[in-house]
C-alpha positions as CSV (number, residue, x, y, z in Angstrom):
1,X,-9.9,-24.1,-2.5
2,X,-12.4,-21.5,-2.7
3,X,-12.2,-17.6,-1.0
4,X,-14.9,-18.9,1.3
5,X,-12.7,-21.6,2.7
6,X,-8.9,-20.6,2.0
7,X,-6.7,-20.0,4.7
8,X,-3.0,-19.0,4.9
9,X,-2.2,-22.5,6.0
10,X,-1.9,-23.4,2.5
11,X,1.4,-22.2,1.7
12,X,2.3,-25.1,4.6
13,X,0.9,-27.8,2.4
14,X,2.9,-30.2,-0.1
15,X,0.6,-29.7,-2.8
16,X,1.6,-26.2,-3.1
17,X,5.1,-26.1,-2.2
18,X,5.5,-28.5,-5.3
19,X,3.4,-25.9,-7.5
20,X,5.9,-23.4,-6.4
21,X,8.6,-25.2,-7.1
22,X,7.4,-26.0,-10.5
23,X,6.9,-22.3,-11.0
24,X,10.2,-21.4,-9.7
25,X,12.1,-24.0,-12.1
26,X,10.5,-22.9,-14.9
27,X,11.3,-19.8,-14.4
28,X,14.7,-19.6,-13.0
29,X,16.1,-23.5,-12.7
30,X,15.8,-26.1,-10.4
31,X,15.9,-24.6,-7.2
32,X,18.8,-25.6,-4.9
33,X,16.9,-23.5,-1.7
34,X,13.7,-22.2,-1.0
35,X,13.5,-21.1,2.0
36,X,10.4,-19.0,4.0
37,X,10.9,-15.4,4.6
38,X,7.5,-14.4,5.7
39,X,4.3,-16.5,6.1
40,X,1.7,-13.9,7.4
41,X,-2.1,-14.5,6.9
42,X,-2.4,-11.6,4.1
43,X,1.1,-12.9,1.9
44,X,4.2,-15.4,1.9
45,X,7.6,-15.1,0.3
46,X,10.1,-17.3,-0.2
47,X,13.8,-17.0,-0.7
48,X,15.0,-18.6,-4.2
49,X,18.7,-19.7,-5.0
50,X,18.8,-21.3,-8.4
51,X,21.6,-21.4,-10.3
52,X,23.9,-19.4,-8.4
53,X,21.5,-16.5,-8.4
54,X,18.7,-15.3,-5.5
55,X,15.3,-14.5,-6.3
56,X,12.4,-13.6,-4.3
57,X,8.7,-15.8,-5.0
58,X,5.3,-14.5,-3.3
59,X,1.8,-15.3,-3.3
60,X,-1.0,-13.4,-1.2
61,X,-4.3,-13.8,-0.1
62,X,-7.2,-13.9,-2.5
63,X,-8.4,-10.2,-1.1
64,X,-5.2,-9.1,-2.2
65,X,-4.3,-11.4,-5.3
66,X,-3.9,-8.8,-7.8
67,X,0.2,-8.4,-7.4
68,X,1.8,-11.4,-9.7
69,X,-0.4,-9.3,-12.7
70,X,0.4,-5.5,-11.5
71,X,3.8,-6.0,-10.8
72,X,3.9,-7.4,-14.3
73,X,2.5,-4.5,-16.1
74,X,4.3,-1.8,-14.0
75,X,7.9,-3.9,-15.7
76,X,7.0,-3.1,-18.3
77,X,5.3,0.0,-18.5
78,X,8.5,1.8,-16.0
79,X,11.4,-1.2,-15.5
80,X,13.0,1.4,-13.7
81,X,10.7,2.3,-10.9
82,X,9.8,-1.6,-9.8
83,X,12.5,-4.5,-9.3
84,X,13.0,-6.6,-12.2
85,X,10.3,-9.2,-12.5
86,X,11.1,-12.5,-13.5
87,X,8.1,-14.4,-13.5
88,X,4.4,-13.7,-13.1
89,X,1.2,-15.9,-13.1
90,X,-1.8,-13.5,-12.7
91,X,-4.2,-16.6,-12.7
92,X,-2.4,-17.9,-9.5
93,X,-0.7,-14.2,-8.5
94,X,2.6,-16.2,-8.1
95,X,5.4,-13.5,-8.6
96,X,8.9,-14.1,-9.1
97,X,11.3,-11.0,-8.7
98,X,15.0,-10.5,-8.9
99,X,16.8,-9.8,-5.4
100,X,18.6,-6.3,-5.6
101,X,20.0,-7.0,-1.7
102,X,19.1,-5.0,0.7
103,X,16.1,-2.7,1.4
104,X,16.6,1.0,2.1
105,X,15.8,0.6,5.8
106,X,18.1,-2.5,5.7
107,X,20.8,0.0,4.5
108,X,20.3,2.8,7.2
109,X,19.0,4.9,4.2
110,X,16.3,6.7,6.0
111,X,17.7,10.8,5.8
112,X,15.4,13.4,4.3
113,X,17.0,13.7,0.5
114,X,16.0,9.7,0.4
115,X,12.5,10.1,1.6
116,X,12.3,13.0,-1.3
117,X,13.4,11.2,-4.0
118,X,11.0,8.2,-2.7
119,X,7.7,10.6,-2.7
120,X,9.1,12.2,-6.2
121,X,9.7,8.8,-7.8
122,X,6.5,7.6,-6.5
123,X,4.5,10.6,-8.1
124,X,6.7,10.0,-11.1
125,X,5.1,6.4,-11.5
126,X,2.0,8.0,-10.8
127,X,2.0,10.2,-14.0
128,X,2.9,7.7,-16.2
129,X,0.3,5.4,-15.1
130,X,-2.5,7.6,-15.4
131,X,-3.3,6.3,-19.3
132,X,-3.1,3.0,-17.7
133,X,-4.9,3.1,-14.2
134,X,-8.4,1.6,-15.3
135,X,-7.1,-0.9,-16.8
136,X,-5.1,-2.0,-13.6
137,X,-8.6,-3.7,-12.5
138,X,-8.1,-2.3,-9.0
139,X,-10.1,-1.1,-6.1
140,X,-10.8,2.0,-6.9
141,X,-11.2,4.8,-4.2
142,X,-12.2,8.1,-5.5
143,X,-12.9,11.6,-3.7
144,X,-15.8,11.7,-4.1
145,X,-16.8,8.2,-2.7
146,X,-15.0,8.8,0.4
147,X,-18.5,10.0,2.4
148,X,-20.1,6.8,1.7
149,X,-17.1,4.3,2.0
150,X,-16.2,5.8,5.4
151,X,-20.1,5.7,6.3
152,X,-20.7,1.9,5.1
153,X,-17.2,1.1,7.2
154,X,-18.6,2.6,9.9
155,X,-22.0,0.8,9.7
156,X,-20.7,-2.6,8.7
157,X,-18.0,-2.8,11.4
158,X,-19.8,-0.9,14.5
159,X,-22.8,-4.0,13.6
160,X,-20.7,-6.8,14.8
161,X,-20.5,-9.0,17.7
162,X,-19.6,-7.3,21.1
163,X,-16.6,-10.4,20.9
164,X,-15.8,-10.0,17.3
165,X,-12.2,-8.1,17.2
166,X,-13.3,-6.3,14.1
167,X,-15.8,-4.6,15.5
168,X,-15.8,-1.0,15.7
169,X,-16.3,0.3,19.2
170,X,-19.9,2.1,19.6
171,X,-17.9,5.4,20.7
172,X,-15.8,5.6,18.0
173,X,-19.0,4.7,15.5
174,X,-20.4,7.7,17.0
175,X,-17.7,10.4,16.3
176,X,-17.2,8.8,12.9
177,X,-20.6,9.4,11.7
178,X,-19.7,12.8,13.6
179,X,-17.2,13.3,11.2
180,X,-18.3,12.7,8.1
181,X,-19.6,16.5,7.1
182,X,-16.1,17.0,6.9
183,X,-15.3,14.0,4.8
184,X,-17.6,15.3,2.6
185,X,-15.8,18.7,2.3
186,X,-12.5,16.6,2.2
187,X,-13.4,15.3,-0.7
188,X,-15.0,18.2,-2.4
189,X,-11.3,19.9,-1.6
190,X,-9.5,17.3,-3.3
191,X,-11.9,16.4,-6.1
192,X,-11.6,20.3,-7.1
193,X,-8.6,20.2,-7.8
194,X,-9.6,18.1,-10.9
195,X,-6.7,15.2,-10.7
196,X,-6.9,12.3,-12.7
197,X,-7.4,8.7,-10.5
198,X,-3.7,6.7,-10.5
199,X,-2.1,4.0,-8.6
200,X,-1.6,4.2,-5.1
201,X,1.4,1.9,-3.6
202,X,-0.2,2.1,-0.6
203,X,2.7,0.8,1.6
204,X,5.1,3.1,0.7
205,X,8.2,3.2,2.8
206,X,11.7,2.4,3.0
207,X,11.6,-1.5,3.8
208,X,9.5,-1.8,0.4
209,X,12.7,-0.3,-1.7
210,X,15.9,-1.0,-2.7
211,X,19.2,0.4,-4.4
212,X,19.7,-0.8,-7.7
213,X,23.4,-1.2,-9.7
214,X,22.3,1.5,-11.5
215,X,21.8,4.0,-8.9
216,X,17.7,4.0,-9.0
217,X,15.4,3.4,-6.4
218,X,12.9,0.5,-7.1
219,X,9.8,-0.4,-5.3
220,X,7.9,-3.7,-4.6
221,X,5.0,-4.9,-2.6
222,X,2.6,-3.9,-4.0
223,X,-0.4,-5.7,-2.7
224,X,-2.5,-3.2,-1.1
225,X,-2.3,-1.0,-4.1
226,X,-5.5,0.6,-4.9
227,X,-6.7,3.3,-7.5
228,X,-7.2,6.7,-6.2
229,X,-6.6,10.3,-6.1
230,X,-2.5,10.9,-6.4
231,X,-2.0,13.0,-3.7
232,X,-3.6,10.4,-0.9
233,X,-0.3,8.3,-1.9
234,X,1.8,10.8,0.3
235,X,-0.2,9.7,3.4
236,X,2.4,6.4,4.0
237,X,5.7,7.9,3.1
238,X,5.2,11.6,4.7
239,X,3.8,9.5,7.8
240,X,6.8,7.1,8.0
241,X,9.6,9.9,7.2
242,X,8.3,12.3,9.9
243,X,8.6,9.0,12.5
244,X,12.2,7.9,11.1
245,X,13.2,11.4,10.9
246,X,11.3,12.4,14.6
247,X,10.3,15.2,13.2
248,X,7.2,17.1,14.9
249,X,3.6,16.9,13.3
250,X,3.5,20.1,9.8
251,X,7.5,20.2,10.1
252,X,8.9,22.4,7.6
253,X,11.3,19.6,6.4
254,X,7.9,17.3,5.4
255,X,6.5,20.1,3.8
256,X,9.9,19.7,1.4
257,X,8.8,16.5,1.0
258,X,5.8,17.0,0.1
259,X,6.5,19.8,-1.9
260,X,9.0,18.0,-4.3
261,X,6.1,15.3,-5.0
262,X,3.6,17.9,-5.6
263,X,5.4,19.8,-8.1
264,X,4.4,16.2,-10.7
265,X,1.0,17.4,-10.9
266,X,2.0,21.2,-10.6
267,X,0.8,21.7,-14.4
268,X,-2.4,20.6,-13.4
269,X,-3.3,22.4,-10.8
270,X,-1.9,25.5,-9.0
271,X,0.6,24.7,-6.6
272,X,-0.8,26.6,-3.7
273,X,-3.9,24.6,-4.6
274,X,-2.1,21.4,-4.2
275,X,-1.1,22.5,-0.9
276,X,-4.2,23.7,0.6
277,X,-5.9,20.4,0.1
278,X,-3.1,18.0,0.8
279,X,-4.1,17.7,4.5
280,X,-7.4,16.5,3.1
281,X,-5.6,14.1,0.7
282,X,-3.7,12.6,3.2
283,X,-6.8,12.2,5.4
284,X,-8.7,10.1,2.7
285,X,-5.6,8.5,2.0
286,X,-6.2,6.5,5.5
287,X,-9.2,4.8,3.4
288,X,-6.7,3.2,1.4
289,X,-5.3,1.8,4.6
290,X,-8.4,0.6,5.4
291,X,-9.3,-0.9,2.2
292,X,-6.5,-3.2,2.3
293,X,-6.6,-4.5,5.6
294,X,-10.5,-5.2,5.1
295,X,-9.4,-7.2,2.5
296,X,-6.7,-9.3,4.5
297,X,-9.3,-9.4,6.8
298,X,-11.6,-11.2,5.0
299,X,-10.1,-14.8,4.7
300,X,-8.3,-14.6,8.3
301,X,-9.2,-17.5,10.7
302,X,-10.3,-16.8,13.9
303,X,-7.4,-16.9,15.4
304,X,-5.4,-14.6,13.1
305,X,-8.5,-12.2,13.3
306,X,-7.7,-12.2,17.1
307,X,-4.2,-10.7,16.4
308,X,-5.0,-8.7,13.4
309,X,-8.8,-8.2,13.0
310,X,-8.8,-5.0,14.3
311,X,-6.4,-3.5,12.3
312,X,-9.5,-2.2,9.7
313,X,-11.2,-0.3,12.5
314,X,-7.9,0.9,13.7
315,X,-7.6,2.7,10.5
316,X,-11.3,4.0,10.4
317,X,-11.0,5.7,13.5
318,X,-7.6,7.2,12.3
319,X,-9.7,9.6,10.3
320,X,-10.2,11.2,13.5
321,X,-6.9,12.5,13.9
322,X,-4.8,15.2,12.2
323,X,-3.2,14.4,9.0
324,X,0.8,14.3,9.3
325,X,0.6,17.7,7.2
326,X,-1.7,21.0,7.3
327,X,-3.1,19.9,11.1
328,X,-7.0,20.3,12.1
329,X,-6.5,24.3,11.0
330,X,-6.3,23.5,7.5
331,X,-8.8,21.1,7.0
332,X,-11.0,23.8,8.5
């Protein structure tokens, strides 16, 4: 099936669900359960009992069909940041992880020392990857493209149907390309600072990561990752910790947070200097958000576009509020 014609309804057929079998088996033994945990246009994953043991198998979409071959490299290049992977077939991004139980959210592990090791493991990842992150064969989102990715969003998605639901409304079309002087001095702020391009999770939060025997945290889900600045990494997790912790918008406690992550690239840059542009950061980091979605979007049916084809312009016209750090004063 080509990217022109697949759909999600795929992972339904019986041609596949023997091709996943035969990838489980190999893998792990003849499965005695396989059993549907999520079947969402942009991803499925399957529960796995083989041999008295639980695994977890996932394919996504073609936009996104880079995880299966990511997920492999990052096991081996830090095993103790990701969950052990079991099997991986980049051709097919079929992915086949060990199950660690349950998820930090799963385990009420939500305080602020969690979401502070989370944004200082993260970064850690970050650092180590940077030798590697060309050869990830990602999207890559740099500062200084920001003006003209947010511009060609804005174009592309305002030009659609009146009935399309991933059009961009004409208003919001019009503030954007408003806006975008200060994208431009966004990214000037942030490319400044002279940061080399990394991973991005892009999903960050505490239902993508779980406890394992040996006390670390590991992460998975990685198919929205893209390449980008480090810093625009801390838009997902400071965004999620300051709702799980209700916690007011530039809360000192974030700014802990924050800080903890920020001191990874502290030898590179001043710290105050990391600061002052991290409200900028985060705000291109809502590209990344974008990115992902758009490519979800792009092999939904009509009828998944109706429930989710918005989500792309949704996260355009997030650019035009204040960053979950810093506020409109410091982005100036």
């Amino acid at each position: 099936m080509s990217t022109s014609t697949w759909t999600s309804a795929v992972w339904a057929t019986e041609e596949f669900r023997a091709d996943l079998g035969a990838f489980v088996t190999a893998a792990a033994g003849v499965p005695e359960r396989l059993e549907v945990v999520a079947h969402r246009p942009w991803s499925a994953v399957w529960r796995v009992t083989a041999a008295g043991r639980s695994s977890y198998a996932k394919q996504n979409c073609p936009g996104q069909a880079h995880e299966a071959r990511l997920m492999a490299r990052l096991a081996q290049v830090a095993p103790d940041r990701v969950v052990p992977v079991l099997a991986a077939d980049g051709d097919r991004d079929l992915l086949l992880t060990a199950d660690l139980g349950p998820t930090l959210r799963e385990r009420g592990r939500t305080d602020l020392a969690t979401w502070t090791r989370i944004a200082v493991d993260a970064a850690d990842l970050q650092r180590r990857l940077v030798p590697e992150a060309r050869a990830l064969h990602l999207t890559v989102l740099a500062p200084v493209d920001a003006t003209t990715y947010v511009a060609n969003a804005v174009g592309r998605l305002a030009a659609l149907a009146p009935d399309d639901p991933r059009r961009l409304a004409p208003e919001v079309a019009v503030l954007l390309e408003a806006l975008l002087p200060a994208v431009e001095r966004w990214a000037d702020q942030v490319e400044d600072l002279g940061l080399p391009l990394t991973l991005l999770h892009n999903d960050l939060h505490a239902e993508n990561l779980v406890l394992a025997p040996d006390g670390g945290l590991r992460s998975f889900d990685y198919g929205d990752a893209v390449v980008g600045d480090p810093l625009a990494s801390l838009y997902v997790p400071l965004a999620m910790a300051r709702r799980s912790l209700d916690l007011p918008a530039d809360d000192p406690l974030l700014w802990r947070i924050a800080d903890a992550a920020l001191e990874t690239w502290s030898d590179l840059a001043p710290l105050a200097d990391l600061r002052a542009a991290l409200p900028a950061a985060l705000q291109l980091g809502r590209l990344a958000r974008v990115e992902s979605w758009r490519r979800c979007v792009a092999t939904m049916t009509h009828d998944e576009r109706v429930e989710f084809g918005s989500a792309p312009a949704v996260r355009l016209a997030s650019l035009l509020d204040p960053p979950p750090l810093g506020g409109r004063a410091a982005l100036g």
